[in-house]
Amino acid sequence: MISMMLMKQESYEKNSLKQKINRIFNHFIDERQIILENATVLLKPNLLSASLPEKRITTDPAVVESIAEAVLDRGGHPIIADSPGLDRFSSVAEKTGMNTIAQKLHIPVVELTNPTPIPVSRQARFHRIELSQTALDADFIINIPKLKTHAQMLFTLGVKNLFGTVVGQQKASWHYNVGLNRDIFAELHLDIYEALSPTLTIIDGIWGMDGHGPGNGNPHFFGLLAASDDAINLDITICRMLHVKLKDFPLYRAAQKRDLILDESCIFFNCEEPDSFDFQHVNMPNLDSLHLLPPFLDVISKRYLVSRPVHKPEKCIRCRKCEEICAAQAVTLDSYGKLNFDYNKCIRCFCCQEVCPNNAIEFRKGLVLKLLDLIKSRC
């Protein structure tokens, strides 16, 4: 039996939010006699990019502040930390509001650096993973993801948020090495989650994102604050609440292989029941198959059949972030300001679209996928 807290929260108003966070801490920290006094507590928000909180790309600073205060009230030493994939950390910390919190509460906000090999479990898919030493040195980790859709992995929630402890450009390397297979990529996320074993996951789902997340979707109001010490089953519970078929969620398939999924009867909901939330009109990304033909016909499949990135020049600001992030070296910006994609090299990891600050890259469906959509619509 595991415990979850699902709470309705209408806004980021400080007093009501602080009450909810304290209730979460009372249940998961105080009642379980977890001693935070003099402990280093790493707070891991989603700091994907240098984006204003109103864009709903990153964890809201009000949530991070309330959690940091709850740690301080218990004598702990909170550290706000993440490793953005591309933007300079100083810019990310400033624009997302993390610097303001750090200065107000006199706590550090740091970039996760110094990649270090980690011990992994027997059932781990990967036996050589490097994560930030700062995350490994923390006495406790409180994981603070944003509720967002994800064009490659369907959602970015508690488990995937810890992929941010992979340092800098190593993320792009992992995308390149395993990102073409969503199930294997989900297993990597599980390996990282099990290695770090966060003490608590608190999901900022008050405002989140739907559509083509995690960076270029649409702000969406969910009114949800969710917490558990089991991020795997918390993520899957939110998937159920959003009426998504579980088999479509790569994390579910990977966790099912490891027998990590609990029956709903084994979950104790401390506050609201999942049925008390009515999530309607959530725009989910369509995860098409990345392989429609046998591997020896990949050249044809990648060029004509599966989704492929396309440049929207009218929105492009020529920042070259897509070119820098592409581990496959499939993106180049020519002297005329046009993005060129080598579809034979492209692995459809969605990194270019994810880091684009102006939504100047979209993924368009190939011929077969369009035909399948047409058949579905007429059935």
Tab-separated table of N, CA and C in Angstrom, residues 15 168 187 193 225 243 284 298 303:
chain	number	residue	atom	x	y	z
A	15	ASN	N	-0.606	31.923	0.755
A	15	ASN	CA	-1.084	31.327	2.000
A	15	ASN	C	-1.729	29.965	1.792
A	168	GLY	N	24.085	18.628	-18.424
A	168	GLY	CA	24.210	19.372	-19.670
A	168	GLY	C	23.990	18.599	-20.950
A	187	GLU	N	13.017	3.203	-19.910
A	187	GLU	CA	13.791	2.371	-18.982
A	187	GLU	C	14.978	3.143	-18.417
A	193	TYR	N	15.655	7.123	-11.826
A	193	TYR	CA	14.735	7.293	-10.692
A	193	TYR	C	15.083	6.332	-9.556
A	225	LEU	N	-2.474	19.801	-7.288
A	225	LEU	CA	-1.204	19.654	-6.592
A	225	LEU	C	-1.169	18.207	-6.123
A	243	HIS	N	-7.426	10.332	-18.633
A	243	HIS	CA	-8.153	9.434	-19.539
A	243	HIS	C	-7.304	8.993	-20.725
A	284	MET	N	-3.655	16.063	-26.194
A	284	MET	CA	-2.527	15.144	-26.035
A	284	MET	C	-1.735	15.051	-27.336
A	298	ASP	N	14.886	1.954	-43.324
A	298	ASP	CA	14.782	3.155	-42.496
A	298	ASP	C	14.913	4.444	-43.302
A	303	ARG	N	12.315	9.486	-44.250
A	303	ARG	CA	12.133	10.618	-45.153
A	303	ARG	C	10.667	10.854	-45.514
